[in-house]
XYZ file of C-alpha atoms in Angstrom:
355
model
C 65.895 87.235 155.658
C 69.159 89.186 155.517
C 69.443 91.281 152.374
C 72.728 91.969 150.567
C 73.102 95.599 149.504
C 75.632 97.426 147.348
C 77.333 100.642 148.383
C 74.605 102.537 146.522
C 71.965 100.925 148.724
C 70.526 98.687 145.983
C 69.124 95.302 147.003
C 71.301 93.032 144.807
C 69.242 89.926 145.520
C 66.057 91.669 144.452
C 67.852 93.045 141.383
C 68.927 89.537 140.433
C 65.323 88.347 140.606
C 64.197 91.205 138.342
C 66.945 90.488 135.782
C 66.044 86.795 135.757
C 62.492 87.703 134.735
C 63.592 89.755 131.719
C 63.191 88.381 128.203
C 66.228 87.906 125.897
C 65.027 90.881 123.832
C 64.912 93.123 126.910
C 68.387 91.995 127.989
C 69.713 92.777 124.509
C 68.309 96.312 124.689
C 69.891 96.855 128.121
C 73.235 95.521 126.902
C 73.205 97.795 123.841
C 72.342 100.785 126.024
C 75.175 100.055 128.454
C 77.665 99.662 125.582
C 76.534 102.968 124.089
C 77.042 104.703 127.437
C 80.517 103.178 127.793
C 81.372 104.251 124.240
C 80.153 107.789 124.871
C 81.984 108.167 128.167
C 85.180 106.404 127.088
C 88.262 107.918 125.426
C 87.095 110.647 123.008
C 87.989 109.951 119.379
C 90.541 112.551 118.326
C 91.324 111.140 114.900
C 89.342 111.313 111.697
C 90.455 107.800 110.746
C 87.598 105.459 109.937
C 89.555 102.451 108.656
C 92.663 100.544 109.684
C 94.665 101.940 106.761
C 93.627 105.524 107.586
C 94.592 104.973 111.218
C 97.921 103.509 110.138
C 98.659 106.527 107.937
C 97.778 108.835 110.820
C 100.144 106.915 113.095
C 103.013 107.307 110.645
C 102.573 111.056 110.134
C 105.101 111.848 112.861
C 107.712 109.477 111.401
C 110.041 111.523 109.219
C 112.422 108.812 108.050
C 111.309 106.895 104.950
C 113.305 103.924 106.223
C 111.405 103.972 109.544
C 108.036 104.199 107.782
C 108.908 101.239 105.570
C 110.061 99.170 108.569
C 106.897 99.924 110.592
C 104.680 99.073 107.622
C 106.454 95.749 107.063
C 106.264 94.852 110.762
C 102.541 95.575 111.105
C 101.768 93.804 107.830
C 103.456 90.674 109.205
C 100.818 90.634 111.955
C 97.984 91.274 109.507
C 99.221 88.468 107.263
C 99.437 86.059 110.193
C 96.089 87.119 111.667
C 94.163 86.669 108.409
C 96.219 83.803 106.933
C 96.493 85.734 103.658
C 99.747 86.082 101.729
C 99.154 89.603 100.401
C 96.468 91.206 102.581
C 95.312 94.785 102.638
C 95.402 96.674 105.941
C 91.650 97.221 105.716
C 91.111 93.458 105.627
C 91.837 93.555 109.370
C 89.170 94.888 111.716
C 91.144 96.129 114.716
C 87.966 96.155 116.814
C 87.922 92.347 116.706
C 91.611 92.007 117.680
C 91.981 90.532 121.161
C 94.691 90.032 123.745
C 94.693 86.347 122.794
C 95.456 87.278 119.175
C 98.459 89.317 120.255
C 99.708 86.615 122.637
C 99.319 83.921 119.984
C 101.202 86.069 117.480
C 104.061 86.446 119.949
C 104.125 82.656 120.430
C 104.157 82.248 116.638
C 107.186 84.548 116.292
C 109.086 82.857 119.120
C 108.460 79.494 117.468
C 109.899 80.816 114.193
C 112.911 82.108 116.122
C 113.413 78.706 117.720
C 113.493 77.021 114.315
C 115.966 79.584 113.022
C 113.577 81.223 110.528
C 113.918 84.693 112.068
C 116.258 86.359 114.543
C 115.408 87.583 118.033
C 115.927 91.143 116.799
C 113.147 90.624 114.241
C 110.824 89.224 116.910
C 111.464 92.232 119.142
C 111.021 94.768 116.348
C 107.760 93.256 115.030
C 106.206 93.064 118.490
C 107.357 96.555 119.449
C 105.904 97.991 116.211
C 102.579 96.231 116.747
C 102.431 97.331 120.379
C 103.141 100.934 119.420
C 100.451 100.911 116.708
C 97.774 99.429 118.977
C 98.672 101.839 121.778
C 98.227 104.712 119.341
C 94.838 103.306 118.268
C 93.756 103.376 121.900
C 95.273 106.794 122.675
C 93.360 108.493 119.859
C 90.093 106.776 120.783
C 89.888 104.495 117.749
C 89.907 101.527 120.144
C 88.376 101.503 123.630
C 90.997 99.113 124.978
C 94.525 98.187 123.933
C 94.801 94.411 123.263
C 98.601 94.689 123.478
C 98.629 96.550 126.797
C 100.019 93.530 128.681
C 102.332 92.397 125.879
C 105.959 92.061 126.960
C 108.603 92.238 124.256
C 111.216 89.491 124.858
C 114.650 90.744 125.938
C 117.407 91.346 123.436
C 119.941 88.598 122.908
C 123.502 89.803 122.693
C 124.884 87.955 119.678
C 127.142 90.601 118.254
C 130.263 88.655 119.140
C 128.950 85.594 117.303
C 128.159 87.791 114.296
C 131.626 89.272 114.041
C 134.155 87.983 111.534
C 137.786 87.575 112.524
C 140.441 89.624 110.756
C 141.523 86.418 109.014
C 137.990 85.839 107.724
C 137.833 89.422 106.440
C 141.132 88.878 104.616
C 139.771 85.669 103.071
C 136.637 87.531 101.932
C 138.689 90.297 100.328
C 140.917 87.743 98.564
C 137.856 85.887 97.259
C 136.306 89.099 95.895
C 139.571 89.978 94.135
C 139.804 86.453 92.736
C 136.339 86.747 91.162
C 137.437 89.990 89.476
C 140.617 88.386 88.092
C 138.805 85.294 86.810
C 135.823 87.104 85.286
C 135.168 85.459 81.875
C 133.688 88.560 80.187
C 134.006 92.360 80.491
C 130.408 92.472 81.722
C 131.149 89.943 84.465
C 134.307 91.827 85.410
C 132.417 95.109 85.880
C 129.911 93.260 88.056
C 132.667 91.613 90.125
C 134.421 94.954 90.645
C 131.167 96.513 91.844
C 130.660 93.640 94.294
C 134.227 93.992 95.555
C 133.654 97.708 96.167
C 130.437 97.007 98.056
C 132.250 94.530 100.304
C 135.071 96.953 101.060
C 132.817 99.979 101.567
C 130.579 98.154 104.030
C 133.602 96.996 106.027
C 135.659 100.195 105.991
C 132.636 102.489 106.257
C 130.717 100.410 108.831
C 127.570 101.235 106.871
C 124.176 99.732 107.672
C 122.426 98.029 104.773
C 119.547 100.495 105.131
C 122.023 103.336 104.562
C 123.126 101.990 101.199
C 121.225 104.516 99.044
C 124.420 106.475 98.440
C 125.057 108.776 95.501
C 128.148 110.584 94.275
C 126.733 113.708 95.920
C 127.429 112.074 99.294
C 131.162 111.810 98.511
C 133.341 114.686 99.768
C 136.909 115.521 100.760
C 137.931 117.345 103.917
C 140.608 120.044 104.213
C 143.311 117.401 104.465
C 142.144 115.807 101.235
C 140.791 112.732 103.015
C 137.650 111.421 101.278
C 134.536 110.823 103.321
C 130.917 109.821 102.807
C 128.013 111.751 104.288
C 125.744 108.980 105.566
C 122.141 109.483 106.701
C 121.433 106.941 109.425
C 118.717 106.152 111.945
C 116.441 109.052 112.782
C 117.779 110.945 109.749
C 120.990 111.657 111.658
C 123.905 112.572 109.420
C 127.458 111.464 110.028
C 130.678 111.869 108.057
C 132.534 108.596 107.501
C 136.126 108.933 106.199
C 137.279 106.069 103.987
C 140.750 104.988 102.822
C 142.075 106.979 99.865
C 142.779 103.742 97.962
C 139.119 102.744 98.253
C 137.975 106.152 97.018
C 140.322 105.953 94.039
C 139.015 102.463 93.227
C 135.450 103.828 93.365
C 136.407 106.606 90.913
C 138.192 104.193 88.596
C 135.106 101.998 88.374
C 132.553 104.760 87.934
C 130.507 103.632 84.964
C 128.239 106.447 83.909
C 128.091 110.228 83.674
C 129.467 112.744 86.132
C 125.970 113.453 87.435
C 126.164 113.985 91.203
C 122.792 112.259 91.702
C 124.146 109.045 90.183
C 124.067 106.144 92.686
C 127.383 104.703 93.807
C 126.102 101.241 92.977
C 123.483 100.238 90.422
C 121.869 97.045 89.223
C 123.296 96.021 85.859
C 119.900 94.676 84.827
C 117.745 97.690 85.650
C 120.208 100.561 86.067
C 118.378 101.423 89.289
C 120.122 101.923 92.670
C 121.048 98.556 94.089
C 118.551 97.357 96.723
C 119.179 96.023 100.235
C 118.256 92.456 99.289
C 120.686 92.502 96.368
C 123.502 93.677 98.649
C 122.807 90.778 101.004
C 123.006 88.356 98.076
C 126.317 89.865 96.969
C 127.940 89.459 100.409
C 126.585 85.915 100.621
C 127.958 84.993 97.196
C 131.448 86.298 98.067
C 131.400 84.344 101.346
C 130.462 81.182 99.446
C 133.337 81.682 97.008
C 135.641 82.240 100.003
C 134.446 78.984 101.558
C 133.614 80.515 104.920
C 131.876 78.187 107.347
C 129.637 81.102 108.397
C 127.665 83.153 105.890
C 127.710 86.791 107.006
C 125.159 89.498 106.340
C 126.258 93.055 105.488
C 125.699 94.009 109.133
C 128.382 91.525 110.170
C 130.868 93.745 108.343
C 129.792 96.680 110.523
C 130.237 94.565 113.677
C 133.631 93.399 112.415
C 134.770 96.947 111.642
C 133.938 98.138 115.167
C 135.458 95.106 116.889
C 138.705 95.235 114.930
C 139.019 99.021 115.277
C 138.485 98.826 119.058
C 141.921 97.243 119.431
C 143.768 100.449 118.577
C 141.227 103.249 118.027
C 139.782 105.586 120.686
C 136.168 104.738 121.492
C 134.872 108.231 120.692
C 136.145 107.900 117.107
C 134.428 104.518 116.636
C 131.242 105.950 118.151
C 131.309 108.810 115.624
C 131.962 106.464 112.695
C 129.129 104.108 113.655
C 126.712 106.933 114.384
C 125.972 105.757 117.942
C 124.277 108.213 120.275
C 126.768 107.502 123.063
C 130.093 105.835 123.698
C 128.406 103.483 126.181
C 126.587 101.738 123.332
C 129.878 101.250 121.501
C 131.628 99.941 124.601
C 128.817 97.562 125.546
C 128.626 96.093 122.058
C 132.185 95.988 120.793
C 134.716 95.764 123.613
C 134.897 91.968 123.571
C 137.330 90.056 125.752
C 139.315 87.491 123.793
C 139.686 83.898 124.949
C 143.383 84.474 125.731
C 142.829 87.801 127.485
C 142.488 88.297 131.226
C 143.449 90.974 133.729
C 145.148 88.231 135.749
C 147.772 87.866 133.002
C 148.738 91.534 133.421
C 149.484 91.398 137.151
C 153.008 91.409 138.500
C 154.415 88.002 139.452
C 155.648 87.751 143.054
C 157.383 84.395 142.917
């Protein structure tokens, strides 16, 4: 009889016979021993985290921006909510040790299905998957997990929809007219103050190209340069500061509608109900309500105003100035996103005619 042997010289056929003769209890002991050896010789645990929430807090320690921390928390909690089918779960409800590659793949399929039905955007799908992948990679790197269930996860490519999410100059004019109309037709002083605030928000987001997450502005962020031109000091992604000049007329309108004390820490915009700084969701509702009054066929988000600012400015403003205003890290990003070719534009129309 020809025997099959491993590289170590062990008779595998004979070993198979021995294993077949073992009782279930003996096999269980061997399995537990092997797992213990693998655990001991695997990635050393370099974190003191014992629970999912402790691990999550450890992961976020290196994130300095409060906005980034909030976004990561929301993204990971979306996965936890989906995984456990609980509306308001706690992070510790999820045992990461039981999370599998199939869970991650099924979650990706779930997000893509929601994108297909128009419930979420591709950008949201990409961000949620990237956040989850980063968190699980960290769990593996620090030895909390032996294997990364998201190691093979591929984040779907970005879809360039900036052009579709850019308002025309005519649409911007219609929005501004609608906001002014609401101010003029306000039935009470209270409603007029509210309408003026909403009008200012619309104009500031367009002229300042401000992201909705950068909206926590106070009067301390308002300054004037040596030429007397007003500007706002905006803290953007990665806590990067940028100075955004705004039209003098807009600044004067802001001053004229300042409601409270001269305290520098006073927010530019507050909720009339609570007196607290106006939140991102409220700003989205304000832009939506103005668009509905204007009768636009497309309902823009505040970020559309940023896209529109950059696209309209690109017609007669040097790219490096737009890049500085938007807070982009390079002019290439600005060019790739905002130098759109119009339907009536072509290099062929600029060539000399020879007949």
